PDB file of N, CA and C in Angstrom:
ATOM      1  N   UNK A 216     -66.916 -31.334  30.219  1.00 51.00           N
ATOM      2  CA  UNK A 216     -65.965 -31.847  31.168  1.00 51.00           C
ATOM      3  C   UNK A 216     -66.236 -33.330  31.328  1.00 51.00           C
ATOM      4  N   UNK A 217     -65.249 -34.147  31.109  1.00 54.00           N
ATOM      5  CA  UNK A 217     -65.445 -35.584  31.231  1.00 54.00           C
ATOM      6  C   UNK A 217     -64.332 -36.180  32.063  1.00 54.00           C
ATOM      7  N   UNK A 218     -64.507 -37.402  32.426  1.00 57.00           N
ATOM      8  CA  UNK A 218     -63.506 -38.079  33.227  1.00 57.00           C
ATOM      9  C   UNK A 218     -64.004 -38.268  34.641  1.00 57.00           C
ATOM     10  N   UNK A 219     -63.274 -39.078  35.385  1.00 58.00           N
ATOM     11  CA  UNK A 219     -63.690 -39.355  36.750  1.00 58.00           C
ATOM     12  C   UNK A 219     -62.617 -38.973  37.753  1.00 58.00           C
ATOM     13  N   UNK A 220     -61.592 -38.274  37.317  1.00 66.00           N
ATOM     14  CA  UNK A 220     -60.485 -37.917  38.190  1.00 66.00           C
ATOM     15  C   UNK A 220     -60.767 -36.663  38.991  1.00 66.00           C
ATOM     16  N   UNK A 221     -59.718 -36.188  39.621  1.00 71.00           N
ATOM     17  CA  UNK A 221     -59.815 -34.952  40.393  1.00 71.00           C
ATOM     18  C   UNK A 221     -58.983 -33.892  39.698  1.00 71.00           C
ATOM     19  N   UNK A 222     -59.373 -32.648  39.862  1.00 72.00           N
ATOM     20  CA  UNK A 222     -58.667 -31.528  39.247  1.00 72.00           C
ATOM     21  C   UNK A 222     -58.193 -30.598  40.349  1.00 72.00           C
ATOM     22  N   UNK A 223     -56.951 -30.148  40.229  1.00 72.00           N
ATOM     23  CA  UNK A 223     -56.408 -29.197  41.182  1.00 72.00           C
ATOM     24  C   UNK A 223     -56.658 -27.787  40.679  1.00 72.00           C
ATOM     25  N   UNK A 224     -57.177 -26.949  41.554  1.00 70.00           N
ATOM     26  CA  UNK A 224     -57.463 -25.564  41.215  1.00 70.00           C
ATOM     27  C   UNK A 224     -56.805 -24.691  42.269  1.00 70.00           C
ATOM     28  N   UNK A 225     -56.035 -23.706  41.843  1.00 72.00           N
ATOM     29  CA  UNK A 225     -55.410 -22.795  42.795  1.00 72.00           C
ATOM     30  C   UNK A 225     -56.363 -21.652  43.087  1.00 72.00           C
ATOM     31  N   UNK A 226     -56.554 -21.373  44.352  1.00 69.00           N
ATOM     32  CA  UNK A 226     -57.437 -20.294  44.763  1.00 69.00           C
ATOM     33  C   UNK A 226     -56.762 -19.423  45.791  1.00 69.00           C
ATOM     34  N   UNK A 227     -57.539 -18.561  46.418  1.00 74.00           N
ATOM     35  CA  UNK A 227     -56.994 -17.645  47.423  1.00 74.00           C
ATOM     36  C   UNK A 227     -56.458 -18.399  48.632  1.00 74.00           C
ATOM     37  N   UNK A 228     -57.078 -19.527  48.959  1.00 71.00           N
ATOM     38  CA  UNK A 228     -56.684 -20.287  50.140  1.00 71.00           C
ATOM     39  C   UNK A 228     -55.789 -21.468  49.797  1.00 71.00           C
ATOM     40  N   UNK A 229     -55.119 -21.392  48.664  1.00 67.00           N
ATOM     41  CA  UNK A 229     -54.233 -22.466  48.255  1.00 67.00           C
ATOM     42  C   UNK A 229     -54.919 -23.416  47.293  1.00 67.00           C
ATOM     43  N   UNK A 230     -54.235 -24.509  46.959  1.00 66.00           N
ATOM     44  CA  UNK A 230     -54.801 -25.448  45.990  1.00 66.00           C
ATOM     45  C   UNK A 230     -56.015 -26.181  46.555  1.00 66.00           C
ATOM     46  N   UNK A 231     -56.976 -26.429  45.707  1.00 73.00           N
ATOM     47  CA  UNK A 231     -58.194 -27.133  46.074  1.00 73.00           C
ATOM     48  C   UNK A 231     -58.426 -28.236  45.060  1.00 73.00           C
ATOM     49  N   UNK A 232     -58.916 -29.369  45.513  1.00 79.00           N
ATOM     50  CA  UNK A 232     -59.225 -30.459  44.593  1.00 79.00           C
ATOM     51  C   UNK A 232     -60.724 -30.478  44.317  1.00 79.00           C
ATOM     52  N   UNK A 233     -61.058 -30.597  43.044  1.00 79.00           N
ATOM     53  CA  UNK A 233     -62.459 -30.682  42.616  1.00 79.00           C
ATOM     54  C   UNK A 233     -62.636 -31.984  41.862  1.00 79.00           C
ATOM     55  N   UNK A 234     -63.699 -32.696  42.147  1.00 87.00           N
ATOM     56  CA  UNK A 234     -64.013 -33.892  41.380  1.00 87.00           C
ATOM     57  C   UNK A 234     -64.613 -33.473  40.050  1.00 87.00           C
ATOM     58  N   UNK A 235     -64.400 -34.285  39.037  1.00 87.00           N
ATOM     59  CA  UNK A 235     -64.925 -33.984  37.705  1.00 87.00           C
ATOM     60  C   UNK A 235     -66.436 -33.814  37.733  1.00 87.00           C
ATOM     61  N   UNK A 236     -67.120 -34.620  38.528  1.00 91.00           N
ATOM     62  CA  UNK A 236     -68.576 -34.507  38.629  1.00 91.00           C
ATOM     63  C   UNK A 236     -68.978 -33.144  39.179  1.00 91.00           C
ATOM     64  N   UNK A 237     -68.244 -32.661  40.164  1.00 88.00           N
ATOM     65  CA  UNK A 237     -68.564 -31.365  40.757  1.00 88.00           C
ATOM     66  C   UNK A 237     -68.362 -30.252  39.741  1.00 88.00           C
ATOM     67  N   UNK A 238     -67.270 -30.317  38.983  1.00 91.00           N
ATOM     68  CA  UNK A 238     -67.025 -29.307  37.952  1.00 91.00           C
ATOM     69  C   UNK A 238     -68.085 -29.381  36.863  1.00 91.00           C
ATOM     70  N   UNK A 239     -68.490 -30.583  36.488  1.00 92.00           N
ATOM     71  CA  UNK A 239     -69.539 -30.753  35.484  1.00 92.00           C
ATOM     72  C   UNK A 239     -70.861 -30.175  35.954  1.00 92.00           C
ATOM     73  N   UNK A 240     -71.200 -30.416  37.219  1.00 94.00           N
ATOM     74  CA  UNK A 240     -72.440 -29.878  37.774  1.00 94.00           C
ATOM     75  C   UNK A 240     -72.396 -28.358  37.829  1.00 94.00           C
ATOM     76  N   UNK A 241     -71.244 -27.810  38.208  1.00 95.00           N
ATOM     77  CA  UNK A 241     -71.090 -26.357  38.251  1.00 95.00           C
ATOM     78  C   UNK A 241     -71.222 -25.756  36.858  1.00 95.00           C
ATOM     79  N   UNK A 242     -70.616 -26.392  35.860  1.00 96.00           N
ATOM     80  CA  UNK A 242     -70.707 -25.905  34.483  1.00 96.00           C
ATOM     81  C   UNK A 242     -72.147 -25.972  33.980  1.00 96.00           C
ATOM     82  N   UNK A 243     -72.839 -27.055  34.270  1.00 98.00           N
ATOM     83  CA  UNK A 243     -74.220 -27.208  33.810  1.00 98.00           C
ATOM     84  C   UNK A 243     -75.135 -26.161  34.442  1.00 98.00           C
ATOM     85  N   UNK A 244     -74.965 -25.916  35.741  1.00 97.00           N
ATOM     86  CA  UNK A 244     -75.780 -24.914  36.421  1.00 97.00           C
ATOM     87  C   UNK A 244     -75.493 -23.516  35.882  1.00 97.00           C
ATOM     88  N   UNK A 245     -74.223 -23.231  35.611  1.00 97.00           N
ATOM     89  CA  UNK A 245     -73.841 -21.929  35.068  1.00 97.00           C
ATOM     90  C   UNK A 245     -74.438 -21.718  33.685  1.00 97.00           C
ATOM     91  N   UNK A 246     -74.361 -22.746  32.842  1.00 98.00           N
ATOM     92  CA  UNK A 246     -74.929 -22.642  31.496  1.00 98.00           C
ATOM     93  C   UNK A 246     -76.439 -22.436  31.548  1.00 98.00           C
ATOM     94  N   UNK A 247     -77.120 -23.164  32.427  1.00 97.00           N
ATOM     95  CA  UNK A 247     -78.575 -23.022  32.550  1.00 97.00           C
ATOM     96  C   UNK A 247     -78.939 -21.610  32.994  1.00 97.00           C
ATOM     97  N   UNK A 248     -78.174 -21.065  33.948  1.00 96.00           N
ATOM     98  CA  UNK A 248     -78.429 -19.704  34.419  1.00 96.00           C
ATOM     99  C   UNK A 248     -78.250 -18.699  33.289  1.00 96.00           C
ATOM    100  N   UNK A 249     -77.152 -18.827  32.538  1.00 98.00           N
ATOM    101  CA  UNK A 249     -76.874 -17.871  31.459  1.00 98.00           C
ATOM    102  C   UNK A 249     -77.886 -17.976  30.325  1.00 98.00           C
ATOM    103  N   UNK A 250     -78.283 -19.189  29.972  1.00 98.00           N
ATOM    104  CA  UNK A 250     -79.294 -19.358  28.921  1.00 98.00           C
ATOM    105  C   UNK A 250     -80.592 -18.690  29.345  1.00 98.00           C
ATOM    106  N   UNK A 251     -80.979 -18.889  30.589  1.00 96.00           N
ATOM    107  CA  UNK A 251     -82.205 -18.281  31.102  1.00 96.00           C
ATOM    108  C   UNK A 251     -82.104 -16.755  31.125  1.00 96.00           C
ATOM    109  N   UNK A 252     -80.955 -16.238  31.551  1.00 97.00           N
ATOM    110  CA  UNK A 252     -80.759 -14.789  31.591  1.00 97.00           C
ATOM    111  C   UNK A 252     -80.817 -14.190  30.188  1.00 97.00           C
ATOM    112  N   UNK A 253     -80.147 -14.833  29.232  1.00 98.00           N
ATOM    113  CA  UNK A 253     -80.170 -14.318  27.860  1.00 98.00           C
ATOM    114  C   UNK A 253     -81.558 -14.442  27.235  1.00 98.00           C
ATOM    115  N   UNK A 254     -82.309 -15.454  27.616  1.00 98.00           N
ATOM    116  CA  UNK A 254     -83.686 -15.572  27.135  1.00 98.00           C
ATOM    117  C   UNK A 254     -84.506 -14.379  27.621  1.00 98.00           C
ATOM    118  N   UNK A 255     -84.396 -14.070  28.910  1.00 97.00           N
ATOM    119  CA  UNK A 255     -85.124 -12.926  29.464  1.00 97.00           C
ATOM    120  C   UNK A 255     -84.659 -11.618  28.830  1.00 97.00           C
ATOM    121  N   UNK A 256     -83.347 -11.476  28.625  1.00 98.00           N
ATOM    122  CA  UNK A 256     -82.813 -10.265  27.994  1.00 98.00           C
ATOM    123  C   UNK A 256     -83.306 -10.149  26.558  1.00 98.00           C
ATOM    124  N   UNK A 257     -83.431 -11.266  25.862  1.00 99.00           N
ATOM    125  CA  UNK A 257     -83.948 -11.248  24.496  1.00 99.00           C
ATOM    126  C   UNK A 257     -85.397 -10.777  24.479  1.00 99.00           C
ATOM    127  N   UNK A 258     -86.186 -11.211  25.446  1.00 98.00           N
ATOM    128  CA  UNK A 258     -87.570 -10.740  25.538  1.00 98.00           C
ATOM    129  C   UNK A 258     -87.613  -9.227  25.773  1.00 98.00           C
ATOM    130  N   UNK A 259     -86.686  -8.709  26.573  1.00 98.00           N
ATOM    131  CA  UNK A 259     -86.614  -7.257  26.794  1.00 98.00           C
ATOM    132  C   UNK A 259     -86.271  -6.538  25.495  1.00 98.00           C
ATOM    133  N   UNK A 260     -85.344  -7.084  24.724  1.00 99.00           N
ATOM    134  CA  UNK A 260     -84.967  -6.473  23.444  1.00 99.00           C
ATOM    135  C   UNK A 260     -86.133  -6.510  22.468  1.00 99.00           C
ATOM    136  N   UNK A 261     -86.835  -7.626  22.409  1.00 98.00           N
ATOM    137  CA  UNK A 261     -87.997  -7.736  21.521  1.00 98.00           C
ATOM    138  C   UNK A 261     -89.063  -6.725  21.919  1.00 98.00           C
ATOM    139  N   UNK A 262     -89.283  -6.570  23.218  1.00 98.00           N
ATOM    140  CA  UNK A 262     -90.270  -5.594  23.692  1.00 98.00           C
ATOM    141  C   UNK A 262     -89.894  -4.177  23.254  1.00 98.00           C
ATOM    142  N   UNK A 263     -88.591  -3.905  23.184  1.00 98.00           N
ATOM    143  CA  UNK A 263     -88.107  -2.589  22.750  1.00 98.00           C
ATOM    144  C   UNK A 263     -88.011  -2.501  21.223  1.00 98.00           C
ATOM    145  N   UNK A 264     -88.554  -3.511  20.533  1.00 99.00           N
ATOM    146  CA  UNK A 264     -88.564  -3.559  19.066  1.00 99.00           C
ATOM    147  C   UNK A 264     -87.149  -3.592  18.481  1.00 99.00           C
ATOM    148  N   UNK A 265     -86.275  -4.345  19.154  1.00 98.00           N
ATOM    149  CA  UNK A 265     -84.921  -4.551  18.665  1.00 98.00           C
ATOM    150  C   UNK A 265     -84.682  -6.041  18.502  1.00 98.00           C
ATOM    151  N   UNK A 266     -83.724  -6.393  17.664  1.00 98.00           N
ATOM    152  CA  UNK A 266     -83.373  -7.800  17.484  1.00 98.00           C
ATOM    153  C   UNK A 266     -82.035  -8.131  18.128  1.00 98.00           C
ATOM    154  N   UNK A 267     -81.316  -7.125  18.587  1.00 98.00           N
ATOM    155  CA  UNK A 267     -80.004  -7.320  19.194  1.00 98.00           C
ATOM    156  C   UNK A 267     -80.087  -7.028  20.688  1.00 98.00           C
ATOM    157  N   UNK A 268     -79.558  -7.949  21.488  1.00 98.00           N
ATOM    158  CA  UNK A 268     -79.515  -7.738  22.933  1.00 98.00           C
ATOM    159  C   UNK A 268     -78.445  -6.702  23.249  1.00 98.00           C
ATOM    160  N   UNK A 269     -78.792  -5.767  24.109  1.00 99.00           N
ATOM    161  CA  UNK A 269     -77.837  -4.766  24.571  1.00 99.00           C
ATOM    162  C   UNK A 269     -77.643  -4.940  26.073  1.00 99.00           C
ATOM    163  N   UNK A 270     -76.617  -4.281  26.592  1.00 99.00           N
ATOM    164  CA  UNK A 270     -76.319  -4.393  28.015  1.00 99.00           C
ATOM    165  C   UNK A 270     -77.517  -3.983  28.858  1.00 99.00           C
ATOM    166  N   UNK A 271     -78.251  -2.980  28.406  1.00 98.00           N
ATOM    167  CA  UNK A 271     -79.402  -2.517  29.178  1.00 98.00           C
ATOM    168  C   UNK A 271     -80.496  -3.583  29.256  1.00 98.00           C
ATOM    169  N   UNK A 272     -80.560  -4.488  28.281  1.00 99.00           N
ATOM    170  CA  UNK A 272     -81.538  -5.572  28.327  1.00 99.00           C
ATOM    171  C   UNK A 272     -81.183  -6.574  29.424  1.00 99.00           C
ATOM    172  N   UNK A 273     -79.902  -6.882  29.536  1.00 98.00           N
ATOM    173  CA  UNK A 273     -79.459  -7.795  30.589  1.00 98.00           C
ATOM    174  C   UNK A 273     -79.670  -7.152  31.955  1.00 98.00           C
ATOM    175  N   UNK A 274     -79.365  -5.868  32.069  1.00 98.00           N
ATOM    176  CA  UNK A 274     -79.570  -5.170  33.336  1.00 98.00           C
ATOM    177  C   UNK A 274     -81.047  -5.157  33.715  1.00 98.00           C
ATOM    178  N   UNK A 275     -81.916  -4.903  32.743  1.00 98.00           N
ATOM    179  CA  UNK A 275     -83.352  -4.891  33.016  1.00 98.00           C
ATOM    180  C   UNK A 275     -83.831  -6.283  33.414  1.00 98.00           C
ATOM    181  N   UNK A 276     -83.370  -7.302  32.715  1.00 98.00           N
ATOM    182  CA  UNK A 276     -83.758  -8.673  33.050  1.00 98.00           C
ATOM    183  C   UNK A 276     -83.340  -9.014  34.479  1.00 98.00           C
ATOM    184  N   UNK A 277     -82.141  -8.608  34.875  1.00 97.00           N
ATOM    185  CA  UNK A 277     -81.675  -8.874  36.245  1.00 97.00           C
ATOM    186  C   UNK A 277     -82.498  -8.104  37.271  1.00 97.00           C
ATOM    187  N   UNK A 278     -82.850  -6.857  36.950  1.00 97.00           N
ATOM    188  CA  UNK A 278     -83.676  -6.065  37.872  1.00 97.00           C
ATOM    189  C   UNK A 278     -85.061  -6.673  38.023  1.00 97.00           C
ATOM    190  N   UNK A 279     -85.639  -7.133  36.915  1.00 96.00           N
ATOM    191  CA  UNK A 279     -86.956  -7.759  36.979  1.00 96.00           C
ATOM    192  C   UNK A 279     -86.904  -9.063  37.771  1.00 96.00           C
ATOM    193  N   UNK A 280     -85.850  -9.833  37.568  1.00 95.00           N
ATOM    194  CA  UNK A 280     -85.701 -11.068  38.330  1.00 95.00           C
ATOM    195  C   UNK A 280     -85.603 -10.778  39.828  1.00 95.00           C
ATOM    196  N   UNK A 281     -84.836  -9.764  40.177  1.00 94.00           N
ATOM    197  CA  UNK A 281     -84.675  -9.413  41.592  1.00 94.00           C
ATOM    198  C   UNK A 281     -86.003  -8.964  42.186  1.00 94.00           C
ATOM    199  N   UNK A 282     -86.777  -8.215  41.411  1.00 94.00           N
ATOM    200  CA  UNK A 282     -88.069  -7.725  41.896  1.00 94.00           C
ATOM    201  C   UNK A 282     -89.040  -8.875  42.151  1.00 94.00           C
ATOM    202  N   UNK A 283     -88.911  -9.944  41.384  1.00 93.00           N
ATOM    203  CA  UNK A 283     -89.808 -11.090  41.525  1.00 93.00           C
ATOM    204  C   UNK A 283     -89.209 -12.179  42.400  1.00 93.00           C
ATOM    205  N   UNK A 284     -88.048 -11.926  42.969  1.00 90.00           N
ATOM    206  CA  UNK A 284     -87.438 -12.879  43.892  1.00 90.00           C
ATOM    207  C   UNK A 284     -86.727 -14.047  43.233  1.00 90.00           C
ATOM    208  N   UNK A 285     -86.468 -13.942  41.944  1.00 82.00           N
ATOM    209  CA  UNK A 285     -85.752 -15.014  41.240  1.00 82.00           C
ATOM    210  C   UNK A 285     -84.250 -14.795  41.385  1.00 82.00           C
ATOM    211  N   UNK A 286     -83.453 -15.837  41.177  1.00 79.00           N
ATOM    212  CA  UNK A 286     -81.997 -15.657  41.236  1.00 79.00           C
ATOM    213  C   UNK A 286     -81.537 -14.644  40.195  1.00 79.00           C
ATOM    214  N   UNK A 287     -80.730 -13.701  40.625  1.00 78.00           N
ATOM    215  CA  UNK A 287     -80.249 -12.652  39.735  1.00 78.00           C
ATOM    216  C   UNK A 287     -79.023 -13.161  39.058  1.00 78.00           C
TER     217      UNK A 287
END
């Protein structure tokens, strides 16, 4: 996401304006969260002697994160 303008987004409460910086920060945080989650899920798959991540690996990674107080 680039630029310095504002973006209109329609939501439940009507149109909302988002600055490009805010959208960029949201995208970066989302990507970091997903990369971290998939890394943990990959470790679960490796532990199960598999090379492919399955839904149960992501679920286990989220459960382990919740147990340790990390963001799920």
